[in-house]
């Protein structure tokens, strides 16, 4: 009798395993992807490692609310983090982030961070050294229960399998503005993706001096400072020769981003670009020998 029960149990277990095998295979085929979420005038990029071994959100977007300081105004008519970024993550089955990376504390990059911290489990938050003292970042304190805070700079990084992440900037612990943005290089096989925050030409030149050889033949460039005329210097672009560059801007934004002279610079160098203002959310899926690009307006 016991033998029959054991056999029946093993048969049922095998059937259960077989029934779930297609699901496991489907999940196992998830490749590396980088998605530039359309947050209007701002930045937000989602990195998903193969098999979702790691999920990282780089910036959260946010509205530039003139006359408001940091996170002090809670009764907001519209919240980018809660109403744009969170639904995108949740719609893709994401409830937890291995790290929330805030390139710097400008509102259009970080205002939505409090909403993301409220709605998702976050293991770590990365901030530019010194930026944790800014008013906008201080406003996050009440949302950081149990979240590890890291202040990485050049030389910091981590690896997961064949995917490595390296911070190339900043080089000191004093936050002074755009050129102290966290600049993160992701390398995956033959592919390189560079996230630049609001890096400007002086910061670009510093990175070329320190790590120029590492950046040659960049696959994807997240263009610094939304294509402002103070960024994307010719020396930087010639050194990187990115296959595809992404402008993260808002449609008809008040700043005129990307600047005409910057767009011309990319065109004169025959460098391909996409702009979230025109294309909407841009998803890049990496294969062994190449990548595919899809857009959702």
Tab-separated table of C-alpha atoms in Angstrom:
chain	number	residue	atom	x	y	z
A	1	UNK	CA	0.000	0.000	0.000
A	2	UNK	CA	2.759	2.435	0.940
A	3	UNK	CA	4.603	1.539	-2.270
A	4	UNK	CA	1.530	2.359	-4.363
A	5	UNK	CA	1.110	5.690	-2.603
A	6	UNK	CA	4.793	6.509	-3.236
A	7	UNK	CA	4.511	5.629	-6.931
A	8	UNK	CA	1.348	7.714	-7.288
A	9	UNK	CA	3.081	10.643	-5.589
A	10	UNK	CA	6.114	10.414	-7.916
A	11	UNK	CA	3.881	10.259	-10.995
A	12	UNK	CA	1.958	13.345	-9.825
A	13	UNK	CA	5.217	15.168	-9.102
A	14	UNK	CA	6.580	14.390	-12.578
A	15	UNK	CA	3.365	15.606	-14.198
A	16	UNK	CA	3.589	18.820	-12.198
A	17	UNK	CA	7.185	19.386	-13.308
A	18	UNK	CA	6.292	18.740	-16.949
A	19	UNK	CA	3.309	21.074	-16.745
A	20	UNK	CA	5.519	23.913	-15.518
A	21	UNK	CA	8.444	23.246	-17.865
A	22	UNK	CA	7.269	25.613	-20.647
A	23	UNK	CA	6.948	28.437	-18.111
A	24	UNK	CA	10.481	27.916	-16.881
A	25	UNK	CA	11.824	27.778	-20.425
A	26	UNK	CA	10.021	31.006	-21.303
A	27	UNK	CA	11.434	32.780	-18.266
A	28	UNK	CA	14.871	31.343	-18.932
A	29	UNK	CA	14.946	32.959	-22.363
A	30	UNK	CA	14.618	36.516	-21.038
A	31	UNK	CA	17.595	38.464	-22.456
A	32	UNK	CA	19.275	41.642	-21.259
A	33	UNK	CA	17.123	44.691	-21.946
A	34	UNK	CA	17.394	48.434	-21.394
A	35	UNK	CA	14.248	50.552	-21.585
A	36	UNK	CA	14.233	54.333	-21.745
A	37	UNK	CA	10.838	55.175	-20.263
A	38	UNK	CA	9.033	58.160	-21.732
A	39	UNK	CA	8.721	60.447	-18.701
A	40	UNK	CA	8.457	63.682	-20.645
A	41	UNK	CA	11.194	66.199	-19.844
A	42	UNK	CA	13.349	64.007	-17.641
A	43	UNK	CA	15.217	60.716	-17.392
A	44	UNK	CA	14.264	57.193	-16.383
A	45	UNK	CA	15.897	53.993	-17.654
A	46	UNK	CA	15.184	50.401	-16.648
A	47	UNK	CA	17.891	47.722	-16.869
A	48	UNK	CA	16.838	44.063	-16.685
A	49	UNK	CA	19.598	41.453	-16.633
A	50	UNK	CA	19.109	38.066	-18.329
A	51	UNK	CA	16.681	35.834	-16.388
A	52	UNK	CA	15.949	39.002	-14.366
A	53	UNK	CA	18.884	38.214	-12.115
A	54	UNK	CA	19.072	41.934	-11.476
A	55	UNK	CA	16.682	44.837	-12.059
A	56	UNK	CA	17.944	48.419	-11.841
A	57	UNK	CA	16.087	51.703	-12.282
A	58	UNK	CA	18.281	54.657	-13.243
A	59	UNK	CA	16.440	57.871	-12.379
A	60	UNK	CA	12.701	58.238	-11.925
A	61	UNK	CA	11.726	61.300	-13.898
A	62	UNK	CA	9.803	64.097	-12.248
A	63	UNK	CA	8.302	67.495	-12.843
A	64	UNK	CA	10.277	70.699	-12.515
A	65	UNK	CA	7.989	72.615	-10.146
A	66	UNK	CA	9.232	76.153	-10.038
A	67	UNK	CA	8.842	77.739	-6.620
A	68	UNK	CA	8.783	74.367	-4.809
A	69	UNK	CA	11.697	72.913	-2.909
A	70	UNK	CA	12.521	69.233	-2.941
A	71	UNK	CA	9.752	66.911	-1.826
A	72	UNK	CA	7.977	69.333	0.509
A	73	UNK	CA	4.794	69.541	-1.586
A	74	UNK	CA	2.879	66.281	-1.189
A	75	UNK	CA	-0.522	67.187	-2.660
A	76	UNK	CA	0.615	67.117	-6.264
A	77	UNK	CA	-1.791	67.137	-9.201
A	78	UNK	CA	0.438	64.768	-11.167
A	79	UNK	CA	3.279	62.464	-10.106
A	80	UNK	CA	5.612	61.003	-12.727
A	81	UNK	CA	6.856	58.248	-10.430
A	82	UNK	CA	3.402	57.076	-9.372
A	83	UNK	CA	1.520	57.649	-12.617
A	84	UNK	CA	4.103	56.854	-15.306
A	85	UNK	CA	7.113	54.896	-14.051
A	86	UNK	CA	5.344	52.679	-11.489
A	87	UNK	CA	2.610	51.503	-13.907
A	88	UNK	CA	5.281	50.626	-16.480
A	89	UNK	CA	7.201	48.521	-13.950
A	90	UNK	CA	4.087	46.875	-12.534
A	91	UNK	CA	2.757	46.165	-16.009
A	92	UNK	CA	5.935	44.212	-16.676
A	93	UNK	CA	5.628	42.170	-13.500
A	94	UNK	CA	8.237	44.062	-11.502
A	95	UNK	CA	7.668	44.535	-7.763
A	96	UNK	CA	11.271	44.756	-6.548
A	97	UNK	CA	14.391	46.659	-7.590
A	98	UNK	CA	17.909	45.539	-6.801
A	99	UNK	CA	18.945	49.184	-6.954
A	100	UNK	CA	17.422	52.597	-7.546
A	101	UNK	CA	20.171	54.754	-9.039
A	102	UNK	CA	19.706	58.529	-8.875
A	103	UNK	CA	22.258	60.140	-11.161
A	104	UNK	CA	21.862	63.484	-9.370
A	105	UNK	CA	19.175	65.343	-7.390
A	106	UNK	CA	17.591	67.453	-10.129
A	107	UNK	CA	13.808	67.138	-10.008
A	108	UNK	CA	13.485	65.853	-13.579
A	109	UNK	CA	15.703	62.913	-12.630
A	110	UNK	CA	14.781	62.249	-9.016
A	111	UNK	CA	11.483	63.814	-7.980
A	112	UNK	CA	9.649	60.522	-8.525
A	113	UNK	CA	12.000	58.620	-6.222
A	114	UNK	CA	9.813	58.890	-3.131
A	115	UNK	CA	6.880	57.373	-4.996
A	116	UNK	CA	9.005	54.466	-6.273
A	117	UNK	CA	10.305	53.821	-2.756
A	118	UNK	CA	6.724	53.759	-1.467
A	119	UNK	CA	5.453	51.351	-4.120
A	120	UNK	CA	8.354	48.914	-4.624
A	121	UNK	CA	10.780	46.904	-2.563
A	122	UNK	CA	14.180	48.506	-3.119
A	123	UNK	CA	17.374	46.856	-1.889
A	124	UNK	CA	19.785	49.735	-2.503
A	125	UNK	CA	19.746	53.370	-3.517
A	126	UNK	CA	22.798	54.887	-5.206
A	127	UNK	CA	23.361	58.647	-5.054
A	128	UNK	CA	26.196	60.888	-6.171
A	129	UNK	CA	28.548	61.573	-3.223
A	130	UNK	CA	27.525	64.777	-1.499
A	131	UNK	CA	24.080	64.871	-3.114
A	132	UNK	CA	22.587	63.168	-0.055
A	133	UNK	CA	22.943	66.552	1.666
A	134	UNK	CA	20.747	68.363	-0.851
A	135	UNK	CA	17.219	69.323	0.143
A	136	UNK	CA	15.624	67.114	-2.470
A	137	UNK	CA	17.529	64.038	-1.253
A	138	UNK	CA	16.913	64.813	2.434
A	139	UNK	CA	13.206	64.656	1.648
A	140	UNK	CA	13.637	60.945	0.878
A	141	UNK	CA	14.712	60.035	4.427
A	142	UNK	CA	11.295	58.897	5.606
A	143	UNK	CA	11.026	56.482	2.645
A	144	UNK	CA	14.416	54.811	3.187
A	145	UNK	CA	13.542	52.333	5.939
A	146	UNK	CA	15.729	49.269	5.393
A	147	UNK	CA	17.193	50.542	2.108
A	148	UNK	CA	20.997	50.409	1.850
A	149	UNK	CA	22.402	53.801	0.803
A	150	UNK	CA	25.506	53.819	-1.387
A	151	UNK	CA	27.508	56.844	-2.529
A	152	UNK	CA	29.633	55.430	-5.350
A	153	UNK	CA	32.230	57.267	-7.370
A	154	UNK	CA	34.811	56.496	-10.031
A	155	UNK	CA	36.234	53.015	-9.465
A	156	UNK	CA	33.068	51.624	-7.854
A	157	UNK	CA	31.016	48.931	-9.528
A	158	UNK	CA	29.739	45.367	-9.518
A	159	UNK	CA	29.445	42.319	-11.766
A	160	UNK	CA	26.742	39.740	-12.434
A	161	UNK	CA	27.877	36.945	-14.750
A	162	UNK	CA	29.115	38.485	-17.996
A	163	UNK	CA	27.494	41.840	-17.182
A	164	UNK	CA	29.585	44.462	-15.382
A	165	UNK	CA	28.708	47.924	-14.102
A	166	UNK	CA	31.369	50.591	-13.554
A	167	UNK	CA	30.974	54.124	-12.240
A	168	UNK	CA	33.218	56.537	-14.158
A	169	UNK	CA	32.185	59.695	-12.313
A	170	UNK	CA	32.270	61.596	-10.020
A	171	UNK	CA	35.873	61.617	-8.842
A	172	UNK	CA	35.369	63.319	-5.461
A	173	UNK	CA	32.870	63.530	-2.621
A	174	UNK	CA	31.627	67.071	-3.139
A	175	UNK	CA	28.439	67.552	-5.137
A	176	UNK	CA	28.514	70.733	-7.216
A	177	UNK	CA	26.044	70.106	-10.023
A	178	UNK	CA	25.612	68.390	-13.362
A	179	UNK	CA	29.219	67.332	-13.823
A	180	UNK	CA	28.995	65.389	-10.563
A	181	UNK	CA	26.260	63.168	-12.004
A	182	UNK	CA	26.757	59.442	-11.509
A	183	UNK	CA	28.017	58.179	-14.866
A	184	UNK	CA	27.500	54.436	-15.214
A	185	UNK	CA	28.975	52.141	-17.868
A	186	UNK	CA	27.305	48.758	-18.378
A	187	UNK	CA	29.245	46.134	-20.339
A	188	UNK	CA	27.628	42.915	-21.539
A	189	UNK	CA	29.652	40.814	-23.947
A	190	UNK	CA	30.437	43.028	-26.930
A	191	UNK	CA	27.905	45.658	-25.878
A	192	UNK	CA	28.517	48.868	-23.930
A	193	UNK	CA	25.760	51.145	-22.623
A	194	UNK	CA	26.682	54.494	-21.064
A	195	UNK	CA	24.281	56.368	-18.764
A	196	UNK	CA	25.427	59.970	-18.309
A	197	UNK	CA	22.861	61.795	-16.160
A	198	UNK	CA	23.228	65.509	-16.899
A	199	UNK	CA	26.936	65.352	-17.706
A	200	UNK	CA	28.237	68.423	-19.530
A	201	UNK	CA	31.282	68.987	-21.738
A	202	UNK	CA	33.770	69.575	-18.886
A	203	UNK	CA	32.672	66.319	-17.290
A	204	UNK	CA	32.859	64.519	-20.631
A	205	UNK	CA	36.418	65.681	-21.122
A	206	UNK	CA	37.350	64.451	-17.641
A	207	UNK	CA	35.931	61.027	-18.428
A	208	UNK	CA	37.768	60.879	-21.762
A	209	UNK	CA	41.006	61.704	-19.948
A	210	UNK	CA	40.487	59.020	-17.300
A	211	UNK	CA	38.656	56.251	-19.160
A	212	UNK	CA	38.624	57.144	-22.841
A	213	UNK	CA	39.901	53.789	-24.110
A	214	UNK	CA	37.205	51.980	-22.154
A	215	UNK	CA	34.490	53.967	-23.949
A	216	UNK	CA	35.559	53.355	-27.523
A	217	UNK	CA	32.881	51.744	-29.695
A	218	UNK	CA	30.026	52.401	-27.278
A	219	UNK	CA	26.846	50.598	-28.328
A	220	UNK	CA	24.210	52.828	-26.695
A	221	UNK	CA	24.700	56.335	-25.304
A	222	UNK	CA	22.123	58.006	-23.084
A	223	UNK	CA	22.861	61.568	-24.185
A	224	UNK	CA	23.914	63.873	-21.347
A	225	UNK	CA	21.640	66.670	-20.139
A	226	UNK	CA	18.842	65.862	-22.611
A	227	UNK	CA	20.902	67.175	-25.509
A	228	UNK	CA	21.578	70.590	-24.014
A	229	UNK	CA	24.077	72.740	-25.912
A	230	UNK	CA	26.379	72.428	-22.885
A	231	UNK	CA	26.768	68.675	-23.461
A	232	UNK	CA	27.697	66.156	-26.174
A	233	UNK	CA	30.986	67.750	-27.195
A	234	UNK	CA	32.498	66.648	-30.495
A	235	UNK	CA	35.584	65.138	-28.822
A	236	UNK	CA	33.352	62.985	-26.640
A	237	UNK	CA	31.207	61.763	-29.514
A	238	UNK	CA	34.196	61.033	-31.744
A	239	UNK	CA	35.811	59.013	-28.965
A	240	UNK	CA	32.688	56.960	-28.216
A	241	UNK	CA	31.280	56.591	-31.765
A	242	UNK	CA	27.986	55.314	-30.292
A	243	UNK	CA	25.891	53.090	-32.566
A	244	UNK	CA	22.694	54.606	-31.157
A	245	UNK	CA	22.184	57.626	-28.908
A	246	UNK	CA	19.035	58.318	-26.900
A	247	UNK	CA	17.730	61.802	-26.130
A	248	UNK	CA	15.335	61.708	-23.168
A	249	UNK	CA	13.235	64.850	-23.551
A	250	UNK	CA	9.700	66.148	-23.372
A	251	UNK	CA	7.686	67.116	-26.419
A	252	UNK	CA	7.869	70.887	-27.035
A	253	UNK	CA	9.826	71.332	-23.787
A	254	UNK	CA	10.560	74.879	-22.631
A	255	UNK	CA	14.354	74.376	-22.843
A	256	UNK	CA	14.501	73.531	-26.538
A	257	UNK	CA	16.166	70.175	-25.817
A	258	UNK	CA	17.826	68.745	-27.759
A	259	UNK	CA	19.584	71.868	-29.018
A	260	UNK	CA	19.760	72.282	-32.791
A	261	UNK	CA	23.550	72.533	-32.718
A	262	UNK	CA	23.760	69.255	-30.802
A	263	UNK	CA	21.452	67.482	-33.256
A	264	UNK	CA	23.611	68.799	-36.096
A	265	UNK	CA	26.712	67.477	-34.341
A	266	UNK	CA	25.265	63.978	-34.289
A	267	UNK	CA	24.123	64.280	-37.914
A	268	UNK	CA	27.515	65.556	-39.125
A	269	UNK	CA	29.193	62.555	-37.454
A	270	UNK	CA	26.589	60.179	-38.965
A	271	UNK	CA	25.501	59.029	-35.503
A	272	UNK	CA	22.015	57.550	-35.216
A	273	UNK	CA	19.669	58.997	-32.565
A	274	UNK	CA	16.219	58.454	-31.110
A	275	UNK	CA	14.258	60.864	-28.929
A	276	UNK	CA	11.626	59.795	-26.395
A	277	UNK	CA	9.676	62.979	-27.242
A	278	UNK	CA	9.086	61.567	-30.718
A	279	UNK	CA	9.425	57.801	-30.285
A	280	UNK	CA	7.921	57.371	-26.811
A	281	UNK	CA	9.315	54.605	-24.620
A	282	UNK	CA	12.338	52.940	-26.252
A	283	UNK	CA	13.189	49.313	-25.455
A	284	UNK	CA	16.516	47.810	-26.523
A	285	UNK	CA	16.916	44.029	-26.280
A	286	UNK	CA	20.447	42.678	-26.564
A	287	UNK	CA	21.327	39.462	-28.344
A	288	UNK	CA	24.720	37.803	-28.559
A	289	UNK	CA	25.703	39.534	-31.788
A	290	UNK	CA	23.402	42.555	-31.875
A	291	UNK	CA	20.261	44.150	-30.522
A	292	UNK	CA	16.730	45.070	-31.473
A	293	UNK	CA	14.962	48.369	-30.852
A	294	UNK	CA	11.227	48.824	-30.365
A	295	UNK	CA	9.245	51.924	-29.446
A	296	UNK	CA	5.850	52.536	-27.863
A	297	UNK	CA	4.296	55.986	-28.136
